[in-house]
mmCIF file of C-alpha atoms in Angstrom:
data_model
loop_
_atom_site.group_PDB
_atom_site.id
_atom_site.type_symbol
_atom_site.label_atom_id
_atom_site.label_comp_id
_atom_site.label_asym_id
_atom_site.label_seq_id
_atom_site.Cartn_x
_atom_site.Cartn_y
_atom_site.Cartn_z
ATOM 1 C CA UNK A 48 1.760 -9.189 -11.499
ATOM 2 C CA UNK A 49 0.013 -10.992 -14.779
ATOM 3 C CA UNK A 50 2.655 -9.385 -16.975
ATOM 4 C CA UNK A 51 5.878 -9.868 -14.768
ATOM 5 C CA UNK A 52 5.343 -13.288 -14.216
ATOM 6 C CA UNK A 53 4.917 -14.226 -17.770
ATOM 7 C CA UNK A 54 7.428 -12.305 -18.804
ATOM 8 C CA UNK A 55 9.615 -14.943 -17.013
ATOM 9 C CA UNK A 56 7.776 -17.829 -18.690
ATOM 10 C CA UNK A 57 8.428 -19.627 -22.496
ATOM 11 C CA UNK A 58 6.838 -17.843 -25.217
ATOM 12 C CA UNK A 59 4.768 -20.699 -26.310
ATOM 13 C CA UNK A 60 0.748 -21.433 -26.847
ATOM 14 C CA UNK A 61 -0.022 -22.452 -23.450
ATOM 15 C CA UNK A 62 1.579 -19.953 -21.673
ATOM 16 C CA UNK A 63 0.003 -17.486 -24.229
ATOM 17 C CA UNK A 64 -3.452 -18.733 -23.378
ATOM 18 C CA UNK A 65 -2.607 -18.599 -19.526
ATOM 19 C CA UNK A 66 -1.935 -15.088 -20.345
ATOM 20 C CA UNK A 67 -5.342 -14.677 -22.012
ATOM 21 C CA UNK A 68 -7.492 -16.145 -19.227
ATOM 22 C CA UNK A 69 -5.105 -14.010 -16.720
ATOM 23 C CA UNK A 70 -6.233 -10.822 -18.688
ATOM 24 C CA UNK A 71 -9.733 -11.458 -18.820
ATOM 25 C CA UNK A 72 -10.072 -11.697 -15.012
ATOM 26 C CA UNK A 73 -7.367 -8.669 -14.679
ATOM 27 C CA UNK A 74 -10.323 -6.587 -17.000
ATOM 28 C CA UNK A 75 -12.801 -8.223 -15.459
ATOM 29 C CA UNK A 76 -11.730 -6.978 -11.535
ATOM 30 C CA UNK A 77 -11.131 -3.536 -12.941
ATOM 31 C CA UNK A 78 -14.870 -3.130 -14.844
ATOM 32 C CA UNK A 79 -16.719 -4.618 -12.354
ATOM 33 C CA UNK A 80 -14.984 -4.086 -9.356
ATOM 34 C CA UNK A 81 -12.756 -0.529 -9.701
ATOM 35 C CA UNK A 82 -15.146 1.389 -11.836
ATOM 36 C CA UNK A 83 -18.288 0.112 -10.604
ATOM 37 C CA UNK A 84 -20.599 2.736 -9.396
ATOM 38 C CA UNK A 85 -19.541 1.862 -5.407
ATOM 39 C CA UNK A 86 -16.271 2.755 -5.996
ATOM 40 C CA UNK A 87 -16.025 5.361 -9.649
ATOM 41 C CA UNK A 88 -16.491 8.433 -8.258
ATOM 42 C CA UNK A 89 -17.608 12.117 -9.319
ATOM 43 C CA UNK A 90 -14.200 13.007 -9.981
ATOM 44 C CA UNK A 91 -13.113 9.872 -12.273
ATOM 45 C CA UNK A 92 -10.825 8.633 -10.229
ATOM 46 C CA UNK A 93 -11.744 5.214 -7.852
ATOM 47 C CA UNK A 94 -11.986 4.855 -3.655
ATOM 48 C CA UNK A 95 -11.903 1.565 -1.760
ATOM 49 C CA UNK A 96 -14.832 0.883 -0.412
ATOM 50 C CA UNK A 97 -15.856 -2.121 1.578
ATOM 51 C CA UNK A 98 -19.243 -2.953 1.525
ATOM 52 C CA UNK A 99 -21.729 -4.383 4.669
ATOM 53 C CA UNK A 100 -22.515 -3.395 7.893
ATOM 54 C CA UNK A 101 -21.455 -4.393 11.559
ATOM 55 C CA UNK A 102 -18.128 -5.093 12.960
ATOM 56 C CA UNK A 103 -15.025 -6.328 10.944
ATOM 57 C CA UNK A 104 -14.803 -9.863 12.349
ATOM 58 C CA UNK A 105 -10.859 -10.431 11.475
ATOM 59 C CA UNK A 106 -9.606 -8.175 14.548
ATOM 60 C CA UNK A 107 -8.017 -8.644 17.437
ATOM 61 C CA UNK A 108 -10.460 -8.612 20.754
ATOM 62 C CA UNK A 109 -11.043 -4.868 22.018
ATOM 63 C CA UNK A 110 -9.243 -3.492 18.983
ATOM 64 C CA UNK A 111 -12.851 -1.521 18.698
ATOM 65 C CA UNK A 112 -13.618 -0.532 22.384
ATOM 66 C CA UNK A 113 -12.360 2.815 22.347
ATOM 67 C CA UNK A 114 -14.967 3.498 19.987
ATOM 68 C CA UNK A 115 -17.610 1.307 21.032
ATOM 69 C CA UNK A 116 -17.649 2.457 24.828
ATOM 70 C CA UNK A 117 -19.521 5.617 23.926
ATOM 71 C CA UNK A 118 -22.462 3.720 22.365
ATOM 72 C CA UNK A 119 -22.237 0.775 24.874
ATOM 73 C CA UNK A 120 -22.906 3.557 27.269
ATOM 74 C CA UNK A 121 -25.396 5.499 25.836
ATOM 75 C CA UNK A 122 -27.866 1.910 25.909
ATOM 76 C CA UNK A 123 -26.197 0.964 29.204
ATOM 77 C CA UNK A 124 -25.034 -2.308 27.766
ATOM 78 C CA UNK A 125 -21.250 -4.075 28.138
ATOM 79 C CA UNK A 126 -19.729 -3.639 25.083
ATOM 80 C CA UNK A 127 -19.804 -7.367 24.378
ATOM 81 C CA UNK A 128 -23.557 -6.653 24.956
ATOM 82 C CA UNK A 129 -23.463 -3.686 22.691
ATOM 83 C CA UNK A 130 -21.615 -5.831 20.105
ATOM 84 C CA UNK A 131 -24.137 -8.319 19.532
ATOM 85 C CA UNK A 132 -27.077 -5.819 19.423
ATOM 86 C CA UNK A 133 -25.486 -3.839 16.932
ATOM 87 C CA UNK A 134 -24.325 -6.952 14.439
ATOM 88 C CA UNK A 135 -27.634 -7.916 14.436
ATOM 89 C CA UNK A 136 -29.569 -4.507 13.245
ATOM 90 C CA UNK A 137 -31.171 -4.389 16.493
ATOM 91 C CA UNK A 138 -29.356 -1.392 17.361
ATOM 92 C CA UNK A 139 -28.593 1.345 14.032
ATOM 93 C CA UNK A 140 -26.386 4.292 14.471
ATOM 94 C CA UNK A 141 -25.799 5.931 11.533
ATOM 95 C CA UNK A 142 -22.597 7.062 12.390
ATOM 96 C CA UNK A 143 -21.194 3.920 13.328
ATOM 97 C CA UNK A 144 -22.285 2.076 10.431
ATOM 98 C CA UNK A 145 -20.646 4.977 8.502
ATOM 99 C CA UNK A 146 -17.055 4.593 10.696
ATOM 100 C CA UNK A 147 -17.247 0.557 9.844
ATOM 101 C CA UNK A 148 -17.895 1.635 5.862
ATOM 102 C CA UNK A 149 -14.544 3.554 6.212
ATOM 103 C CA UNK A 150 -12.551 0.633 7.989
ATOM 104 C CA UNK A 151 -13.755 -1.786 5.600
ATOM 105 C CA UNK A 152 -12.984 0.623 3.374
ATOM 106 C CA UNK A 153 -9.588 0.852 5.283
ATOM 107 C CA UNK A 154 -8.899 -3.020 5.152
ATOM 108 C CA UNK A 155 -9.522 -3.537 1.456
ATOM 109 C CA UNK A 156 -6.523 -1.024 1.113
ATOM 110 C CA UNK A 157 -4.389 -3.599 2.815
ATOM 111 C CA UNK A 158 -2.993 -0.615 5.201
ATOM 112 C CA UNK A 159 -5.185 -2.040 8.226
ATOM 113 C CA UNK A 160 -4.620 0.309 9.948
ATOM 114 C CA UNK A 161 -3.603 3.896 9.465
ATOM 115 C CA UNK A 162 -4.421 7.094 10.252
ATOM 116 C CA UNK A 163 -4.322 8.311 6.606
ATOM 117 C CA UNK A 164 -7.192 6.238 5.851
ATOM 118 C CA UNK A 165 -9.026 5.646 9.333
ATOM 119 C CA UNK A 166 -12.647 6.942 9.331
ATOM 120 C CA UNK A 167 -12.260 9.054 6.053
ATOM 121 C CA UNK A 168 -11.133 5.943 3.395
ATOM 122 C CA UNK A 169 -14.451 5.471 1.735
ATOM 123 C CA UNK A 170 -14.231 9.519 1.189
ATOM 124 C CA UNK A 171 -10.573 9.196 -0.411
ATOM 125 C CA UNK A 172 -9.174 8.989 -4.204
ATOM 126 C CA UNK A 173 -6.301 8.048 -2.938
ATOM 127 C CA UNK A 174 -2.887 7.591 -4.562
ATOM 128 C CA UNK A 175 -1.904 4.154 -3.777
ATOM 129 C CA UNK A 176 -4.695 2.968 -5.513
ATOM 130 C CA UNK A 177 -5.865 5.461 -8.734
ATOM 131 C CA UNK A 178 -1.360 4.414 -9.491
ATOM 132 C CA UNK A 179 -2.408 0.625 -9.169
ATOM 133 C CA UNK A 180 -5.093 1.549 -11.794
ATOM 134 C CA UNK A 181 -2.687 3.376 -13.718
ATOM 135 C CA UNK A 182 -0.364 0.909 -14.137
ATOM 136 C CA UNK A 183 -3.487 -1.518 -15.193
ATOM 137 C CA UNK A 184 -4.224 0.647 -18.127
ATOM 138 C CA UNK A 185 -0.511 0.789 -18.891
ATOM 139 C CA UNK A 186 0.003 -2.985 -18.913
ATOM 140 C CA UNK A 187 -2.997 -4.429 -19.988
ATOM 141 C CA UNK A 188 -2.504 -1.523 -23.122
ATOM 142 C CA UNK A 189 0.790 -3.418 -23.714
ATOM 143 C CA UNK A 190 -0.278 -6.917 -23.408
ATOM 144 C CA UNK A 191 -2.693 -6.882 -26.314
ATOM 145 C CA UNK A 192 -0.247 -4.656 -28.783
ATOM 146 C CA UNK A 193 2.526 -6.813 -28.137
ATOM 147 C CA UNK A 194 1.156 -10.238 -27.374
ATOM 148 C CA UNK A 195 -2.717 -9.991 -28.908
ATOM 149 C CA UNK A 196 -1.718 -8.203 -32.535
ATOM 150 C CA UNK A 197 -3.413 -5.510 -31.047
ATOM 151 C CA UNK A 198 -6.787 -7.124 -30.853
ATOM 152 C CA UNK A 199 -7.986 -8.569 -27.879
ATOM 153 C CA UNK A 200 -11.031 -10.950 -27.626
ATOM 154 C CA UNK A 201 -12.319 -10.527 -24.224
ATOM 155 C CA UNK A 202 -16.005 -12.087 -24.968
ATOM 156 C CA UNK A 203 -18.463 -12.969 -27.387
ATOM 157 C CA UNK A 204 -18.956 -9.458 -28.046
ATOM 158 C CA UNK A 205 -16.134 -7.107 -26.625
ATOM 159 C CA UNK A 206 -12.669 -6.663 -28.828
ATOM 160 C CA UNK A 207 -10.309 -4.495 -27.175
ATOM 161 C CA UNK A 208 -7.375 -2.569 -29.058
ATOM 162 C CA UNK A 209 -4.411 -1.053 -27.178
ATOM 163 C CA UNK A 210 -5.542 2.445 -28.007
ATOM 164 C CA UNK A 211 -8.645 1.607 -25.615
ATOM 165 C CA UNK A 212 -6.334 1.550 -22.891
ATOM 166 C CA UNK A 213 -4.085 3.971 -23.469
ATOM 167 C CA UNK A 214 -6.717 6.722 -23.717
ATOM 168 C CA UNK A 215 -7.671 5.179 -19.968
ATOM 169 C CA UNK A 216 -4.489 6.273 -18.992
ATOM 170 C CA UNK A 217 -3.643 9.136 -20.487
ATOM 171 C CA UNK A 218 -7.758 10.336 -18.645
ATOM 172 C CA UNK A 219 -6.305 9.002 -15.273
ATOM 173 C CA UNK A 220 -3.074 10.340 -15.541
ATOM 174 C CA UNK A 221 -4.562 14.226 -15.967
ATOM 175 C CA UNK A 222 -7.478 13.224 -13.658
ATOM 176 C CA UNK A 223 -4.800 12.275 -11.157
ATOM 177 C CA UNK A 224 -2.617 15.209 -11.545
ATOM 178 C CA UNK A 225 -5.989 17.503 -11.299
ATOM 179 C CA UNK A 226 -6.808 15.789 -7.909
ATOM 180 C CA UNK A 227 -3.558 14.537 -6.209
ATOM 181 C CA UNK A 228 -1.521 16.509 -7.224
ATOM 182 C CA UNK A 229 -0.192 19.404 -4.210
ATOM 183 C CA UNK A 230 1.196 22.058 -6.214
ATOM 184 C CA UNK A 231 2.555 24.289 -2.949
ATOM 185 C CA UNK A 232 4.097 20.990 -1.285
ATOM 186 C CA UNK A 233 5.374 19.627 -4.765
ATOM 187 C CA UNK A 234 3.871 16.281 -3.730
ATOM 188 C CA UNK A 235 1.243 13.474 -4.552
ATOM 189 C CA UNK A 236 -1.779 13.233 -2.087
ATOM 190 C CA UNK A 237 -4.813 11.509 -1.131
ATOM 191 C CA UNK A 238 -8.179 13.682 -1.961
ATOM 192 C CA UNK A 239 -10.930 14.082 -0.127
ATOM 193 C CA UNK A 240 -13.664 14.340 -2.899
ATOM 194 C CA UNK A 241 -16.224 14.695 0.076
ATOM 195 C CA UNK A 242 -14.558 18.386 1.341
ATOM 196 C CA UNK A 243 -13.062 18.818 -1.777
ATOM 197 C CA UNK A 244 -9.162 19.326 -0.506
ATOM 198 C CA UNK A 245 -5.978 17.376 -0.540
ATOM 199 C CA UNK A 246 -5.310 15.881 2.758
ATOM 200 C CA UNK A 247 -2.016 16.680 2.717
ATOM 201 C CA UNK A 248 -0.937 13.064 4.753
ATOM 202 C CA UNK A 249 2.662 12.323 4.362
ATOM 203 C CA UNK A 250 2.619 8.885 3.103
ATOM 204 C CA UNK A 251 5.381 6.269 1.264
ATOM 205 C CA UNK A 252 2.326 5.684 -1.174
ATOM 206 C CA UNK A 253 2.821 8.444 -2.600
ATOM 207 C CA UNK A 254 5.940 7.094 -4.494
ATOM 208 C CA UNK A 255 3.419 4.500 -6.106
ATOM 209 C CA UNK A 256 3.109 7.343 -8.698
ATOM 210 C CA UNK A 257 7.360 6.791 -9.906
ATOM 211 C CA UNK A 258 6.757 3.226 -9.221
ATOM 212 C CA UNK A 259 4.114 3.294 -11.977
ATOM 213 C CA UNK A 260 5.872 5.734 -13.970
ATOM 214 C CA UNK A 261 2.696 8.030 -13.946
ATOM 215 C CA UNK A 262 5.262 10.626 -12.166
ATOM 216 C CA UNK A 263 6.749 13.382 -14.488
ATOM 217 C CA UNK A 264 10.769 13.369 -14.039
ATOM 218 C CA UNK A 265 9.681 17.370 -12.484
ATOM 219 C CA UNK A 266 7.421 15.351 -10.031
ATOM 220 C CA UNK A 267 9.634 12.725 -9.289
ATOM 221 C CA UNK A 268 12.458 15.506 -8.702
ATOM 222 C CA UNK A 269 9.834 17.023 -6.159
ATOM 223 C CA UNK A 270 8.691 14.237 -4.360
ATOM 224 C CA UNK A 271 12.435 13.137 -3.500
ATOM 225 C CA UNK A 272 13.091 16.699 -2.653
ATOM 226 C CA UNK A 273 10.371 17.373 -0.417
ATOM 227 C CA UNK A 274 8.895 13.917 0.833
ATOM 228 C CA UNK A 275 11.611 11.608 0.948
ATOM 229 C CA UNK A 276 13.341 13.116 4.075
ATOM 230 C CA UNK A 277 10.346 12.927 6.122
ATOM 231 C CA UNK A 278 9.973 9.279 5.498
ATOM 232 C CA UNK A 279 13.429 7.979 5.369
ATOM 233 C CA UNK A 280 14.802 6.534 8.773
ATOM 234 C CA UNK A 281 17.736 4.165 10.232
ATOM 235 C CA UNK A 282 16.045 1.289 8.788
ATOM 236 C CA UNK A 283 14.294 2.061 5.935
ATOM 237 C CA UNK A 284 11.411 3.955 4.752
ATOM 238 C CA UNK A 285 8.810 4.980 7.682
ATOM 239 C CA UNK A 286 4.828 4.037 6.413
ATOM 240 C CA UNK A 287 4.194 7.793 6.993
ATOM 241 C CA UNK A 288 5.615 10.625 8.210
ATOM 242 C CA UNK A 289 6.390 11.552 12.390
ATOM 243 C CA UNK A 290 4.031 14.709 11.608
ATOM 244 C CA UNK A 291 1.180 13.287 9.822
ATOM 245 C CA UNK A 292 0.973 10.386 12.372
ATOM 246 C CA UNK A 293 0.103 12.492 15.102
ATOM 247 C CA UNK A 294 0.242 12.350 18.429
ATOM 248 C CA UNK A 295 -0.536 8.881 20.089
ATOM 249 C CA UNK A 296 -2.908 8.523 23.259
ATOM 250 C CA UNK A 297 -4.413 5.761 25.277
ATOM 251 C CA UNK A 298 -7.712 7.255 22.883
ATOM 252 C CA UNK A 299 -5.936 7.537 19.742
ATOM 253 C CA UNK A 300 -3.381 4.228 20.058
ATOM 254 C CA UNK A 301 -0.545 3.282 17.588
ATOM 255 C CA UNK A 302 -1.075 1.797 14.064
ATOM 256 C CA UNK A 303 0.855 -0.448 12.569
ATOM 257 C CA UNK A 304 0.846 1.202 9.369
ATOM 258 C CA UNK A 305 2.010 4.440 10.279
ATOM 259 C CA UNK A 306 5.309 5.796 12.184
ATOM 260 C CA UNK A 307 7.664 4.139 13.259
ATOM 261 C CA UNK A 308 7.291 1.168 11.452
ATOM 262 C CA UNK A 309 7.730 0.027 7.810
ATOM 263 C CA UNK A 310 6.805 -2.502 5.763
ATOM 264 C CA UNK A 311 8.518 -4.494 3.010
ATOM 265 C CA UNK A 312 5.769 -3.565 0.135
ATOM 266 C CA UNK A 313 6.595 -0.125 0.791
ATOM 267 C CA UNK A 314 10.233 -0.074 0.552
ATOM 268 C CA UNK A 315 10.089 -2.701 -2.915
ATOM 269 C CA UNK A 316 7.916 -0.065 -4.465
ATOM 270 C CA UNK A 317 10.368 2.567 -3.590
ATOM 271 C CA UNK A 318 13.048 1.154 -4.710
ATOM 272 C CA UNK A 319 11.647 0.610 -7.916
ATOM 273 C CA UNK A 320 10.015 3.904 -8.089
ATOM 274 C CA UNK A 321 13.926 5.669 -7.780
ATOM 275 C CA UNK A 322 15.573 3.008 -9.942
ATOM 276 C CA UNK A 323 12.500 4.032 -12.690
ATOM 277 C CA UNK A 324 13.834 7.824 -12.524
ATOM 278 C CA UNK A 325 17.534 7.580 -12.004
ATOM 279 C CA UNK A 326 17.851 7.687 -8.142
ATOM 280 C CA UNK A 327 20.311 4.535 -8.151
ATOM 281 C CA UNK A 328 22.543 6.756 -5.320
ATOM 282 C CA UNK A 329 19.688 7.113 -3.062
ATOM 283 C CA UNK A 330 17.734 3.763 -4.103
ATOM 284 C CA UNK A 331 20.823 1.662 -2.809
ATOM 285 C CA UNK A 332 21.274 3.992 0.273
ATOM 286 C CA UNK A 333 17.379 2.640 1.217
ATOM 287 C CA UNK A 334 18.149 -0.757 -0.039
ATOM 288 C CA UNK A 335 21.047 -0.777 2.333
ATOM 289 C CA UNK A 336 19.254 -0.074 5.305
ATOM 290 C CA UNK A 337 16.380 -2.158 5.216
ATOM 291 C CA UNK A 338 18.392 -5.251 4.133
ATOM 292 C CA UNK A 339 20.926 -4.342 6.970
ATOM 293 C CA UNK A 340 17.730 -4.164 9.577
ATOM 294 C CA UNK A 341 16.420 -7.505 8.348
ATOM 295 C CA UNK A 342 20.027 -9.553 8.663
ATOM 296 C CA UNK A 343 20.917 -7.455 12.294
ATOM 297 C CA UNK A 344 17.721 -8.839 13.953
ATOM 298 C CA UNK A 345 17.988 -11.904 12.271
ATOM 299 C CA UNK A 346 21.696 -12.545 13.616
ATOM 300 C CA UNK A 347 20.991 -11.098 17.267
ATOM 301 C CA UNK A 348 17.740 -12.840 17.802
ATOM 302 C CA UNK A 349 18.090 -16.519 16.499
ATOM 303 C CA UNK A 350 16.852 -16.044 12.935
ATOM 304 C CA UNK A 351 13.887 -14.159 13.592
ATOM 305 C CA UNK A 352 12.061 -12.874 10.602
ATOM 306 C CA UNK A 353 9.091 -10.775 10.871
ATOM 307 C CA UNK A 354 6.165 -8.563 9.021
ATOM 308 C CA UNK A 355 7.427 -5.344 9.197
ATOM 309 C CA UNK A 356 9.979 -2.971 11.339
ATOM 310 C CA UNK A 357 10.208 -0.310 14.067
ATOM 311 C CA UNK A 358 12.831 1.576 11.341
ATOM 312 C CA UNK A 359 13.203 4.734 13.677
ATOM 313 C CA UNK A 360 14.999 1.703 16.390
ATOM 314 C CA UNK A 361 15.667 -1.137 13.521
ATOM 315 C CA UNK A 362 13.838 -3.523 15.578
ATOM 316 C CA UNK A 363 11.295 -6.121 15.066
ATOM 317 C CA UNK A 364 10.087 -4.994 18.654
ATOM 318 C CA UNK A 365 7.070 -3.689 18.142
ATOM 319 C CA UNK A 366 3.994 -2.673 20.397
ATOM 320 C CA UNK A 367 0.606 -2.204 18.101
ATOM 321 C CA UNK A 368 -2.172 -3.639 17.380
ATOM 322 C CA UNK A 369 -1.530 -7.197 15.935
ATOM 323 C CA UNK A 370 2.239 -7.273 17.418
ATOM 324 C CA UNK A 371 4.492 -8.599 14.777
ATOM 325 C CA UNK A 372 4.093 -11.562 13.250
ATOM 326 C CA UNK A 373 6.570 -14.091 13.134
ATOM 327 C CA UNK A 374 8.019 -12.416 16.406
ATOM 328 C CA UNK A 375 6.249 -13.934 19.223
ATOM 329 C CA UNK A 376 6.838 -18.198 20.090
ATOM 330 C CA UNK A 377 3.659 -19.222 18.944
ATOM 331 C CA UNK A 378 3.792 -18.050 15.931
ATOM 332 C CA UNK A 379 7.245 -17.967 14.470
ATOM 333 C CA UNK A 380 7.636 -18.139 10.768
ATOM 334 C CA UNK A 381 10.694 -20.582 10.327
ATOM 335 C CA UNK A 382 10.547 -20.465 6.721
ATOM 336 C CA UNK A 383 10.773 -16.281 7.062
ATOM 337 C CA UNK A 384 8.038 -13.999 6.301
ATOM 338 C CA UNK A 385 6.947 -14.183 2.672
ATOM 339 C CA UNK A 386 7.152 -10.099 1.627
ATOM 340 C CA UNK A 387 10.502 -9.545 4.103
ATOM 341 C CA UNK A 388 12.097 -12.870 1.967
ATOM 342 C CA UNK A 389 11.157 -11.123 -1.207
ATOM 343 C CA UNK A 390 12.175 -7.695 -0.194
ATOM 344 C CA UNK A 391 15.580 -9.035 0.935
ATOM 345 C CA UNK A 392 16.238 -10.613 -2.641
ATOM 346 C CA UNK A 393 15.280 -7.955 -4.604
ATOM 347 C CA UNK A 394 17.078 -5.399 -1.904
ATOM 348 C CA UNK A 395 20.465 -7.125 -3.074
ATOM 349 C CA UNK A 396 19.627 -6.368 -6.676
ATOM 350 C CA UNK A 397 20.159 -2.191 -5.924
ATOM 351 C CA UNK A 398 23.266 -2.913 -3.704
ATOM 352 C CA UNK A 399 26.874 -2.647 -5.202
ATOM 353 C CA UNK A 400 28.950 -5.624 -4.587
ATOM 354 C CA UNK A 401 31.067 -3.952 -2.719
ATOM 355 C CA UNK A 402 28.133 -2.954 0.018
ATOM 356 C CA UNK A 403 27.099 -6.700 -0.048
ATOM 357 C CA UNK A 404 30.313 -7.471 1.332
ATOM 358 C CA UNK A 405 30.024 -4.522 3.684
ATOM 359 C CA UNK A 406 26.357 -6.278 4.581
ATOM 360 C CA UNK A 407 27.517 -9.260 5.012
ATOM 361 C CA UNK A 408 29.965 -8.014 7.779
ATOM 362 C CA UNK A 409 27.281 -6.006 9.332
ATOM 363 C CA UNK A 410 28.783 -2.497 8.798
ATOM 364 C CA UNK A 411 26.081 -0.119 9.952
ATOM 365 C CA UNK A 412 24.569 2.231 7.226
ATOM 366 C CA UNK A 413 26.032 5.548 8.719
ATOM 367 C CA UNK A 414 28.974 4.381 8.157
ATOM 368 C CA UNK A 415 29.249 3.726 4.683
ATOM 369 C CA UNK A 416 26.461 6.191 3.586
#
């Protein structure tokens, strides 16, 4: 984000010193943060991990209670009852606290929630994030050779050179393809460094590795080959896969970062991911859709512009925890939903102007594709 925004921005001596303050907190977040010993782990690659104990006060009412019944039970308390007990220490359960490491865990991701991530994040190198990291070491490597003279003064007494970074890489990149890397699927995955095993979780993260470029063009060959199909829908590109989502219960209830739904961030990291390797055919086929989804519900429901997508229905009717936001009367967005704007702008970008016009007359996807 540091580097794309100045990159739009006069080359002059303020907006090289904003650059140099930007950096130093960008390094800063990735020493003390990424590779700090809560989150480095034994394989040299990083986890989320959220840190604290008790429940994660952002949610919904009852989004817990299907976990928190057993427990409330076993001390014959109401679960409100339970609730308060447990925030305050007076109850422990080991297990628990461990679950609420993993969904804090979980949140930091930003996928809250999923069932890639629930009650296993904390044990995860996962993709999403060791490419985030990646691409870190990449730009922060480019920053100081081309805008620094290759020497960067990050304190009093730290100077960083270019090569620094690059050799970060180059150790996450093989570290990455050691780990995450499913040789018999020909796909990225998340890694359990706790059981030692890929999880094999069909997931649109795993195209954060073309976004990032850490892919090689055999890899990126592979992953459109044998992931792509499971995640691409009617309107767009599904969170994760049909299979790896499971089956859903009144026990195990939709989450609104799995199937059917996707979500802007997902399908702008795509799209860039395909453009990075060639995939302009298939990158404006995705484009289509999703831009397609966004301006059907917006014309056949007053304007409406939400969070995120059923894309197996192209609807913004959605029933999971948190709704949709920007869907329901109390709470619509009139300005539009910040990501869904952005995603529509850049969308536009990938599409010929030919299939604008073919947009703009609201000419289904199947028919042109």
């Amino acid at each position: 984000m540091l580097l794309a925004v100045f990159e739009e921005l006069e080359r002059n001596k303020k907006n090289i010193r904003w650059l140099s303050e930007g950096l130093k907190a960008a390094i800063k977040e990735y020493n003390t943060v990424w590779m700090n010993e809560l989150r480095l782990t034994d394989t040299g690659l990083s986890r989320y991990y959220g840190e604290g104990f008790g429940i994660p006060p952002e949610t919904e009412p009852g989004h817990f209670n299907h976990i928190l019944e057993p427990y409330a039970k076993k001390y014959k308390l109401s679960i409100d009852e339970f609730i308060k007990k447990y925030n305050s220490r007076e109850i422990i359960e080991p297990k628990l606290d461990k679950y609420f490491i993993h969904d804090r865990s979980l949140r930091e991701s930003g996928h809250d929630t999923s069932y890639r991530l629930i009650n296993i994040s904390a044990s995860l190198n996962t993709v999403d994030l060791n490419s985030l990291l990646y691409k870190y070491e990449k730009d922060i490597e480019f920053i100081i050779k081309e805008y620094f003279d290759d020497s960067f003064t990050y304190s009093k007494n730290v100077t960083y050179k270019s090569s620094f970074w690059r050799k970060k890489s180059l150790i996450r990149k093989k570290l990455i393809n050691k780990y995450l890397w499913d040789n018999i699927k020909g796909v990225f995955s998340d890694y359990n460094f706790e059981k030692s095993r890929l999880t094999g979780f069909e997931s649109a993260t795993s195209f954060y590795t073309m976004w990032s470029k850490l892919a090689e063009k055999k890899q990126a060959q592979s992953l459109v080959n044998n992931l792509l199909p499971h995640l691409e829908a009617p309107g767009g590109i599904l969170s994760t896969s049909k299979k790896s989502c499971g089956k859903i219960s009144s026990t195990r209830p939709q989450r609104q970062w799995d199937y059917p739904f996707g979500w802007a961030p997902h399908q702008i990291i795509i799209w860039k991911a395909l453009a990075n390797y060639g995939y302009s055919n298939i990158c404006e086929r995705l484009a289509y859709k999703w831009l397609y989804t966004i301006t059907k519900n917006a014309v056949d429901y007053n304007g409406t512009i939400p969070e995120k997508f059923d894309v197996i229905e192209r609807t913004h009717k959605i029933f999971a925890e948190y709704g949709n936001v920007g869907t329901d009367f109390d709470y619509i967005t009139r300005e539009g939903f910040g990501w869904m704007n952005a995603s529509f702008q850049l969308g536009k970008k990938y599409i010929s102007d030919k299939n604008i016009s073919n947009l703009n007359k609201l000419i289904p996807p199947e028919w042109i594709f």
